[in-house]
Amino acid sequence: MTGAAALPDGGTDVLDGARLTLWAPPGLPEVRPGDDLGVLVGDLLAADARRTGDPLAEGDVVVVTSKVVSKAEGRVVRAADREQAITDETVRVVATRERPDGQPPLRIVENRLGLVMAAAGVDASNTPDGTVLLLPEDPDASARGLREVLRARFGLDRLGVVVTDTAGRPWRDGVTDIAIGAAGLRVVDDLRGGVDSHGRALSATVTAVADEIAAASELVRGKATGRAVAVVRGLARYVPGAASDDGGAAVGPGARSLVRTGPDDLFREGAAEAYARGFADGRAAPSR
Amino acid sequence: MTGAAALPDGGTDVLDGARLTLWAPPGLPEVRPGDDLGVLVGDLLAADARRTGDPLAEGDVVVVTSKVVSKAEGRVVRAADREQAITDETVRVVATRERPDGQPPLRIVENRLGLVMAAAGVDASNTPDGTVLLLPEDPDASARGLREVLRARFGLDRLGVVVTDTAGRPWRDGVTDIAIGAAGLRVVDDLRGGVDSHGRALSATVTAVADEIAAASELVRGKATGRAVAVVRGLARYVPGAASDDGGAAVGPGARSLVRTGPDDLFREGAAEAYARGFADGRAAPSR
């Protein structure tokens, strides 16, 4: 572990020579509707601390998958109702893709959380047979609730909580985890107005810290092992305390603030859908 | 640090109880065209090992920003030529956005690396005054070159290298880092054909590991500090050795394989552009 004093760039370094450490405590039981997730996650972290001698600390971020949040909140739907569940979660269809062998088209939609996701984020992996899971009702509220339970139990002031989900991205193969809920965390690092190492103004640099935390946590949780909880240590600079300059804003703006949709969205509609709409409008337009 | 023996889920756990640790050694000098980046990064990592007593190890992943790769490769263009540089790097304009105060429209394009990025990835931050930087000519090749130099210098077999850049995403606020070059690393974790913790087949789960590594590394590098190099420890399962089952494939498929564009791309064109093209075609279509 490097110490700040040993660093060539010394005290001006916000990273302070610290390492970023992530781990995913094993042993969370199967979560069922009505379970108190705060208690289960607290028990998991307490058992992990006993085993490792390394308890949860000020400035840590606890990352929890939306899957276990949804299970605890009873957001379970019978699998036969999957297409209806997607429709119910949908605010707006963004694009569709035909699928083989008689399956209904895959819908990429904006859901009621503002998230643009395939199948509205309705998920069928790691769930009991015959069921699918909806996303939590309000993942930022879920994160705030978890944060309060864990702060009280472990006697901490500065604690961040992130609720993750897995999403595809245009133009990139594979999925990554993103933050759909957050509390006690600055979800972005807004460097606009700052300067780079040449003293030049940093332009348009707002880093989506909460999404980077979600992605990093996936690397240590791993999909196949089904671990639902990770701890991230070393990002205390993004975890303000109740008594900090942020005061009452310490809970943070939540992951909802990372959503960017609306008229300003250049990709508010799939290319084929926009073309078809344009074609129809062009055909119906009065001739010159 | 947890040991595998102490874990409830024991030996079957691919994560093996290990923690993921990331750090960003300070002290890389300003990189100039013609510099041997492999030597500079090697010197940085050697100095870091002397300071911390913790040398680069088998299975580590070294992450380097494209910015210093581009600088070493002399990919510098006078700032007055910025718009022309963007045009030269562009294969296809995907969308444009008008900008205030007489600036030329922002172009989101597919560049010659297949990456869809604002301004083709041409960048003006952290560069000397009056210049902008193009992306490396071939970031996967740059990663392979760095990997060979570092493997030889530190006497390692299993070593991954990732070259990162910063990119925006549709529908999400803020930027994250992605992998635009990679070597010695499985860039995806392909779980298709595997089973989840319920024994149910995992569907369509291909995790973009290299992008998650890039995002995680940004958290410890930090934009404002301008640190260009990070080490990621704990992902050896994605870093095959030359003598492994992967044999000659140990160098990996590269980050280019994460690019997903072409006719199958639902967002190959901005909504406004697709609509306008459809409108014109509809207007020109013979009437029924």
XYZ file of C-alpha atoms in Angstrom:
576
model
C 0.000 0.000 0.000
C 1.512 3.307 -1.000
C 1.288 6.183 1.439
C 0.533 9.749 0.436
C 3.914 10.889 1.749
C 5.733 8.565 -0.633
C 4.036 9.946 -3.707
C 5.917 12.252 -6.065
C 2.774 14.341 -6.482
C 2.152 14.341 -2.743
C -0.685 16.051 -1.006
C -2.417 17.509 -4.049
C -3.343 14.017 -5.191
C -7.016 13.389 -4.506
C -6.413 9.658 -4.848
C -3.924 9.911 -2.012
C -2.035 6.827 -3.137
C -4.850 4.572 -2.047
C -5.692 1.324 -3.690
C -9.152 0.445 -4.804
C -10.208 -2.905 -3.341
C -13.320 -4.893 -4.155
C -14.623 -8.140 -2.754
C -17.833 -10.132 -2.930
C -18.654 -11.904 0.336
C -20.068 -15.360 -0.311
C -23.022 -16.831 1.506
C -26.088 -14.652 0.909
C -29.050 -17.027 1.266
C -31.680 -17.308 -1.449
C -33.731 -14.122 -1.119
C -37.509 -14.529 -0.966
C -40.401 -12.059 -1.203
C -40.844 -10.275 2.088
C -37.299 -10.896 3.285
C -35.667 -7.920 4.946
C -32.771 -7.421 2.565
C -31.058 -4.931 4.871
C -30.856 -7.608 7.563
C -29.649 -10.283 5.125
C -26.962 -8.030 3.640
C -25.988 -6.853 7.110
C -25.664 -10.481 8.295
C -23.564 -11.280 5.234
C -21.233 -8.339 5.832
C -20.980 -9.114 9.562
C -20.063 -12.755 8.844
C -17.533 -11.592 6.264
C -15.996 -9.226 8.798
C -15.678 -12.032 11.352
C -13.963 -14.230 8.765
C -11.630 -11.584 7.379
C -11.140 -9.366 10.425
C -11.914 -6.485 8.108
C -15.256 -4.814 8.891
C -17.186 -2.388 6.728
C -15.599 1.045 7.100
C -16.324 4.741 6.614
C -16.346 5.613 2.929
C -17.068 2.075 1.698
C -19.615 1.485 -1.039
C -21.870 -1.568 -0.816
C -23.075 -2.800 -4.193
C -26.175 -4.987 -4.445
C -27.717 -6.456 -7.585
C -31.221 -5.357 -8.472
C -32.092 -9.044 -8.660
C -31.993 -9.583 -4.906
C -33.623 -6.207 -4.283
C -36.477 -7.215 -6.595
C -36.790 -10.621 -4.949
C -37.026 -9.101 -1.471
C -39.566 -6.591 -2.740
C -41.660 -9.365 -4.252
C -41.341 -8.102 -7.814
C -42.014 -11.609 -9.140
C -44.333 -12.355 -12.060
C -45.322 -15.720 -13.529
C -43.189 -16.452 -16.584
C -46.279 -16.974 -18.755
C -46.994 -13.264 -18.248
C -43.538 -12.139 -19.395
C -44.641 -10.243 -22.504
C -47.426 -8.544 -20.570
C -44.957 -7.672 -17.807
C -42.673 -6.041 -20.374
C -45.611 -4.070 -21.774
C -46.574 -2.935 -18.277
C -43.032 -1.747 -17.544
C -42.765 0.110 -20.863
C -43.157 3.857 -21.242
C -42.071 3.904 -24.885
C -40.786 1.359 -27.393
C -37.426 2.516 -28.745
C -36.655 -0.312 -31.184
C -37.597 -3.912 -31.883
C -35.673 -6.830 -33.270
C -37.257 -9.879 -34.871
C -36.310 -13.180 -33.273
C -36.189 -16.672 -34.740
C -38.465 -19.649 -34.033
C -41.720 -17.854 -33.389
C -40.634 -15.870 -30.364
C -42.190 -12.427 -30.044
C -39.892 -9.610 -31.237
C -37.341 -8.379 -28.720
C -38.410 -4.942 -27.531
C -35.840 -2.355 -26.513
C -37.857 0.110 -24.496
C -37.635 3.025 -22.164
C -39.098 1.719 -18.932
C -40.794 3.603 -16.115
C -37.386 4.230 -14.500
C -36.159 5.999 -17.663
C -33.807 3.104 -18.408
C -33.542 2.011 -22.035
C -33.193 -1.764 -21.890
C -34.031 -4.917 -23.760
C -37.279 -6.409 -22.444
C -37.670 -3.391 -20.128
C -35.212 -5.004 -17.732
C -37.572 -7.932 -17.049
C -35.288 -10.869 -16.273
C -35.522 -14.642 -16.201
C -32.044 -15.760 -15.087
C -31.267 -16.643 -11.488
C -34.991 -16.739 -10.683
C -37.168 -19.657 -9.567
C -38.652 -21.737 -12.402
C -41.820 -20.340 -13.903
C -41.166 -16.802 -12.773
C -39.524 -13.639 -14.027
C -38.409 -10.615 -12.089
C -39.331 -6.997 -12.613
C -36.881 -4.276 -11.645
C -37.373 -2.755 -8.192
C -40.223 -0.277 -7.904
C -37.845 2.579 -7.031
C -34.192 1.467 -6.913
C -32.957 4.806 -5.518
C -35.400 4.410 -2.631
C -34.243 0.803 -2.191
C -30.645 2.051 -2.028
C -31.559 4.712 0.533
C -33.325 2.118 2.667
C -30.397 -0.301 2.563
C -28.001 2.515 3.366
C -29.934 3.506 6.492
C -30.102 -0.072 7.793
C -26.387 -0.678 7.177
C -25.288 2.673 8.608
C -27.234 2.007 11.791
C -26.056 -1.572 12.158
C -22.377 -0.851 11.590
C -22.333 2.585 13.209
C -21.124 4.364 10.068
C -21.728 7.863 8.785
C -20.246 7.784 5.290
C -21.587 4.776 3.429
C -22.566 4.513 -0.225
C -24.995 2.008 -1.693
C -25.362 1.149 -5.368
C -28.055 -1.082 -6.893
C -26.925 -2.580 -10.210
C -28.479 -4.128 -13.240
C -26.989 -5.629 -16.381
C -27.546 -3.880 -19.701
C -26.477 -4.064 -23.310
C -25.054 -1.060 -25.115
C -25.409 0.125 -28.705
C -22.295 -0.480 -30.793
C -20.565 -2.690 -28.229
C -20.685 -6.425 -27.860
C -21.489 -7.911 -24.478
C -23.210 -6.506 -21.435
C -21.914 -4.509 -18.493
C -23.437 -3.596 -15.170
C -24.805 -0.101 -14.626
C -26.156 1.708 -11.574
C -29.950 1.865 -11.433
C -30.086 2.924 -7.792
C -27.712 4.846 -5.554
C -27.605 6.536 -2.169
C -24.908 8.297 -0.187
C -22.782 8.585 -3.297
C -21.867 11.291 -5.770
C -22.976 9.404 -8.872
C -20.922 11.600 -11.214
C -17.527 13.234 -10.985
C -18.147 16.586 -12.619
C -14.814 18.012 -13.717
C -16.246 20.815 -15.811
C -14.565 23.979 -14.733
C -11.516 22.062 -13.560
C -8.161 21.966 -15.285
C -6.103 19.108 -16.629
C -2.423 18.498 -15.916
C -1.564 21.119 -18.581
C -3.704 23.712 -16.808
C -6.154 23.588 -19.687
C -9.881 23.678 -18.926
C -11.431 20.221 -18.901
C -14.369 20.250 -21.284
C -17.467 18.115 -21.085
C -15.910 15.699 -18.647
C -18.586 14.314 -16.390
C -17.633 10.811 -15.363
C -20.424 8.381 -14.546
C -18.815 7.154 -11.342
C -21.790 5.054 -10.213
C -21.830 3.160 -13.515
C -18.086 2.553 -13.257
C -18.585 1.215 -9.722
C -21.336 -1.098 -10.971
C -19.114 -2.383 -13.784
C -16.153 -2.874 -11.455
C -18.294 -4.772 -8.964
C -19.402 -7.212 -11.651
C -15.785 -8.269 -12.112
C -15.628 -9.490 -8.524
C -19.199 -10.740 -8.195
C -19.261 -12.768 -11.392
C -22.456 -13.839 -13.122
C -22.031 -17.583 -12.801
C -21.427 -17.557 -9.055
C -24.521 -15.481 -8.471
C -22.973 -13.363 -5.775
C -25.240 -10.435 -5.228
C -23.211 -8.206 -2.927
C -19.833 -6.529 -3.266
C -17.920 -4.039 -1.176
C -15.838 -1.326 -2.844
C -13.194 0.371 -0.732
C -11.123 3.352 -1.833
C -13.729 5.740 -3.217
C -14.441 7.700 -0.048
C -13.994 10.912 -2.030
C -17.368 10.164 -3.647
C -19.061 9.275 -0.335
C -19.933 12.472 1.546
C -20.833 12.412 5.220
C -23.973 13.838 6.791
C -21.782 16.459 8.465
C -19.886 17.329 5.276
C -20.241 20.401 3.084
C -22.972 18.485 1.315
C -25.061 18.507 4.471
C -28.462 17.098 3.766
C -27.478 16.258 0.218
C -25.292 13.435 1.522
C -27.777 10.864 0.349
C -26.922 12.015 -3.162
C -28.984 12.604 -6.287
C -29.523 8.897 -6.933
C -28.928 6.890 -10.075
C -32.068 8.286 -11.660
C -30.008 11.408 -12.379
C -27.849 9.325 -14.747
C -30.787 8.794 -17.075
C -30.605 10.923 -20.186
C -33.655 10.616 -22.382
C -36.115 13.057 -23.883
C -36.091 15.332 -26.924
C -32.340 15.872 -26.571
C -31.658 12.143 -27.028
C -30.084 11.547 -30.458
C -30.993 7.846 -30.253
C -34.508 8.158 -28.919
C -35.749 5.817 -31.631
C -34.152 2.918 -33.520
C -32.876 3.716 -37.005
C -35.404 1.439 -38.723
C -38.306 2.807 -36.693
C -37.337 6.431 -37.358
C -36.843 5.723 -41.060
C -40.259 4.040 -41.328
C -41.945 6.931 -39.554
C -40.175 9.403 -41.824
C -41.112 7.418 -44.912
C -44.791 7.385 -43.965
C -44.746 11.106 -43.181
C -42.914 11.875 -46.434
C -45.397 9.887 -48.446
C -48.332 11.668 -46.783
C -46.805 15.133 -47.140
C -48.451 17.438 -49.666
C -46.453 17.509 -52.888
C -44.547 20.627 -53.767
C -7.842 -11.404 2.526
C -10.173 -14.387 2.426
C -8.734 -17.761 1.513
C -10.507 -20.320 -0.646
C -10.591 -22.818 2.241
C -12.611 -20.417 4.388
C -15.345 -19.957 1.818
C -18.725 -21.651 2.251
C -18.814 -22.372 -1.457
C -15.232 -23.601 -1.397
C -13.299 -24.906 -4.338
C -15.979 -24.577 -6.975
C -15.808 -20.821 -6.732
C -13.961 -19.415 -9.724
C -13.392 -16.212 -7.822
C -11.576 -18.209 -5.164
C -12.271 -15.654 -2.472
C -9.761 -13.283 -3.955
C -10.075 -9.558 -3.788
C -9.824 -7.351 -6.795
C -7.206 -4.669 -6.258
C -6.454 -1.703 -8.481
C -3.848 0.993 -8.183
C -2.490 3.749 -10.392
C 1.244 4.302 -9.922
C 2.083 8.012 -10.012
C 5.040 9.462 -11.835
C 4.756 8.707 -15.546
C 6.644 11.514 -17.278
C 5.023 13.585 -20.010
C 4.981 11.265 -23.037
C 6.341 12.682 -26.294
C 6.215 11.469 -29.905
C 8.826 8.791 -30.443
C 9.055 7.821 -26.778
C 9.215 4.103 -26.142
C 6.062 3.717 -24.087
C 6.932 0.156 -23.097
C 10.120 1.424 -21.449
C 8.339 4.320 -19.743
C 5.536 2.129 -18.396
C 8.076 -0.514 -17.366
C 10.130 2.124 -15.513
C 6.962 3.361 -13.808
C 5.966 -0.127 -12.688
C 9.508 -0.948 -11.547
C 9.671 2.251 -9.465
C 6.248 1.468 -8.017
C 7.390 -2.038 -7.081
C 10.466 -0.616 -5.319
C 8.266 1.784 -3.369
C 5.551 -0.702 -2.450
C 7.518 -3.964 -2.335
C 4.767 -5.381 -4.517
C 5.958 -6.141 -8.055
C 3.850 -6.875 -11.113
C 2.709 -10.514 -10.897
C 1.373 -13.354 -13.041
C -2.242 -12.710 -14.016
C -2.087 -8.935 -13.536
C -3.666 -6.620 -16.092
C -1.899 -3.353 -16.958
C -4.267 -0.648 -18.153
C -2.953 2.291 -20.182
C -4.919 5.217 -21.554
C -5.027 5.628 -25.312
C -3.866 9.184 -24.727
C -0.315 8.216 -23.821
C -0.282 5.500 -26.470
C -1.251 8.109 -29.078
C 1.337 10.556 -27.787
C 4.119 7.973 -27.989
C 2.974 7.007 -31.465
C 3.047 10.639 -32.580
C -0.681 10.796 -33.372
C -0.649 14.573 -32.870
C -2.419 17.020 -35.179
C -2.475 20.822 -35.047
C -5.658 21.983 -33.354
C -6.557 24.184 -36.333
C -6.986 20.963 -38.293
C -9.363 19.406 -35.769
C -12.438 19.247 -38.002
C -10.373 17.837 -40.851
C -8.836 15.298 -38.478
C -12.322 14.170 -37.442
C -13.316 13.836 -41.099
C -10.194 11.798 -41.824
C -10.910 9.418 -38.940
C -14.563 8.980 -39.951
C -15.917 5.966 -41.785
C -19.557 6.989 -41.426
C -21.459 9.797 -39.717
C -23.994 8.296 -37.299
C -25.591 11.473 -35.936
C -24.894 15.169 -35.545
C -25.855 17.703 -32.930
C -25.935 21.451 -33.472
C -23.784 23.460 -31.093
C -24.120 27.028 -29.905
C -21.934 30.049 -30.711
C -20.929 29.196 -34.251
C -19.077 25.981 -33.528
C -19.363 23.314 -36.185
C -21.926 20.613 -35.372
C -20.745 17.815 -33.107
C -20.390 14.672 -35.175
C -20.978 11.256 -33.645
C -19.293 8.916 -36.085
C -18.102 5.399 -36.608
C -14.356 5.750 -36.901
C -11.859 3.544 -38.685
C -11.562 1.361 -35.563
C -15.305 0.655 -35.639
C -15.828 2.767 -32.531
C -18.878 5.037 -32.459
C -17.729 8.170 -30.702
C -18.254 11.910 -30.565
C -15.670 13.689 -32.748
C -14.364 10.261 -33.857
C -12.405 10.035 -30.611
C -10.242 13.042 -31.546
C -9.343 14.640 -28.226
C -8.100 17.981 -26.985
C -7.763 17.508 -23.217
C -4.449 16.698 -21.547
C -2.605 17.572 -24.770
C -0.100 20.344 -25.453
C -1.602 23.685 -26.492
C -2.495 23.984 -30.149
C -2.697 20.266 -30.727
C -5.235 17.472 -30.642
C -4.678 13.742 -30.447
C -5.962 11.044 -32.758
C -6.593 7.563 -31.399
C -3.757 5.068 -31.838
C -3.404 3.637 -35.324
C -4.145 0.096 -34.094
C -4.775 -0.063 -30.326
C -4.852 -3.880 -30.240
C -1.404 -3.915 -31.824
C -0.260 -1.264 -29.342
C -1.527 -3.490 -26.499
C 0.283 -6.517 -27.912
C 3.491 -4.527 -28.190
C 3.271 -3.226 -24.638
C 2.494 -6.713 -23.374
C 5.581 -8.192 -24.984
C 7.879 -5.500 -23.580
C 6.418 -5.833 -20.060
C 6.410 -9.638 -20.088
C 10.068 -9.700 -21.068
C 11.112 -7.040 -18.585
C 9.317 -8.546 -15.594
C 9.768 -12.185 -16.573
C 6.038 -12.912 -16.681
C 3.991 -15.306 -18.776
C 0.407 -14.365 -17.987
C -0.005 -10.625 -18.386
C -2.963 -8.713 -19.789
C -2.855 -5.239 -21.294
C -5.841 -2.983 -21.926
C -5.783 0.351 -23.791
C -8.687 2.586 -22.738
C -10.532 5.557 -24.078
C -13.388 7.635 -22.677
C -16.763 7.524 -24.403
C -20.310 8.726 -23.978
C -23.251 6.366 -24.113
C -26.756 6.793 -25.474
C -29.407 7.203 -22.773
C -26.900 7.645 -19.932
C -25.424 10.817 -18.555
C -21.675 11.067 -18.156
C -18.821 9.194 -19.755
C -17.118 5.937 -18.842
C -13.917 4.330 -20.018
C -14.056 1.466 -22.492
C -11.420 -0.879 -23.887
C -10.247 0.049 -27.377
C -7.191 -2.228 -27.303
C -6.411 -5.462 -25.496
C -3.861 -8.276 -25.470
C -3.359 -11.366 -23.339
C -6.905 -11.076 -22.045
C -10.232 -12.766 -22.664
C -12.162 -9.592 -23.480
C -15.540 -11.234 -22.828
C -16.798 -13.773 -20.319
C -19.101 -15.900 -22.441
C -21.484 -17.716 -20.127
C -23.810 -18.952 -22.853
C -24.254 -22.670 -22.349
C -23.505 -22.291 -18.641
C -26.020 -22.536 -15.853
C -26.996 -20.111 -13.126
C -27.248 -20.924 -9.428
C -30.690 -22.453 -10.082
C -29.230 -24.789 -12.702
C -31.115 -22.857 -15.363
C -29.335 -22.146 -18.653
C -27.845 -18.660 -18.759
C -29.165 -16.925 -21.835
C -27.421 -14.245 -23.826
C -24.979 -13.501 -21.078
C -21.737 -12.333 -22.602
C -20.046 -9.945 -20.239
C -17.768 -7.298 -21.723
C -14.962 -7.908 -19.251
C -12.449 -5.622 -20.968
C -14.885 -2.703 -20.844
C -15.562 -3.367 -17.159
C -11.795 -3.391 -16.513
C -11.441 -0.079 -18.350
C -14.272 1.461 -16.310
C -12.861 0.135 -13.034
C -9.419 1.491 -13.856
C -10.814 4.974 -14.384
C -11.983 5.004 -10.768
C -8.404 4.677 -9.562
C -6.682 6.698 -12.286
C -8.988 9.701 -12.137
C -9.300 12.251 -14.908
C -8.021 15.288 -13.048
C -4.805 13.660 -11.859
C -3.978 12.557 -15.373
C -2.618 9.188 -14.307
C -2.314 7.089 -17.388
C -1.468 3.657 -16.015
C -3.260 1.317 -13.629
C -2.646 -2.237 -12.478
C -5.576 -4.589 -11.892
C -4.940 -7.661 -9.765
C -7.414 -10.470 -9.191
C -8.614 -11.269 -12.714
C -6.115 -13.985 -13.568
C -8.994 -16.182 -14.706
C -9.254 -13.917 -17.758
C -5.497 -13.876 -18.418
C -4.455 -17.129 -20.097
C -0.829 -18.195 -20.278
C 1.078 -19.092 -23.403
C 1.222 -22.682 -22.120
C -2.491 -22.794 -21.251
C -5.282 -24.555 -23.123
C -5.557 -21.399 -25.166
C -2.080 -22.008 -26.540
C -1.320 -19.515 -29.261
C -4.586 -17.703 -28.611
C -3.205 -16.378 -25.331
C -2.807 -12.947 -26.850
C -6.590 -12.908 -27.106
C -9.009 -11.602 -29.705
C -8.350 -7.957 -28.923
C -10.786 -5.178 -28.130
C -11.732 -4.869 -31.792
C -13.910 -7.938 -31.215
C -16.074 -5.854 -28.861
C -17.174 -3.618 -31.720
C -20.707 -4.357 -32.899
C -21.711 -2.336 -35.911
C -23.102 -3.173 -39.333
C -26.554 -4.013 -40.678
C -27.468 -5.745 -37.412
C -26.988 -2.495 -35.462
C -30.386 -1.131 -34.364
C -28.828 2.293 -33.738
C -26.689 2.569 -36.837
C -28.101 6.027 -37.509
C -29.407 8.793 -35.269
C -33.196 9.046 -35.007
C -33.346 12.459 -36.712
C -31.054 11.345 -39.542
C -33.021 8.134 -40.144
C -36.310 10.039 -40.060
C -35.055 12.618 -42.561
C -33.802 9.931 -44.914
C -37.125 8.107 -44.626
C -39.054 11.307 -45.227
C -37.098 12.077 -48.403
C -37.514 8.510 -49.660
C -41.228 8.539 -48.836
C -41.715 11.777 -50.674
C -39.870 10.466 -53.737
C -41.678 7.115 -53.748
C -44.174 6.582 -56.570
C -47.690 7.153 -55.296
C -49.986 4.185 -54.887
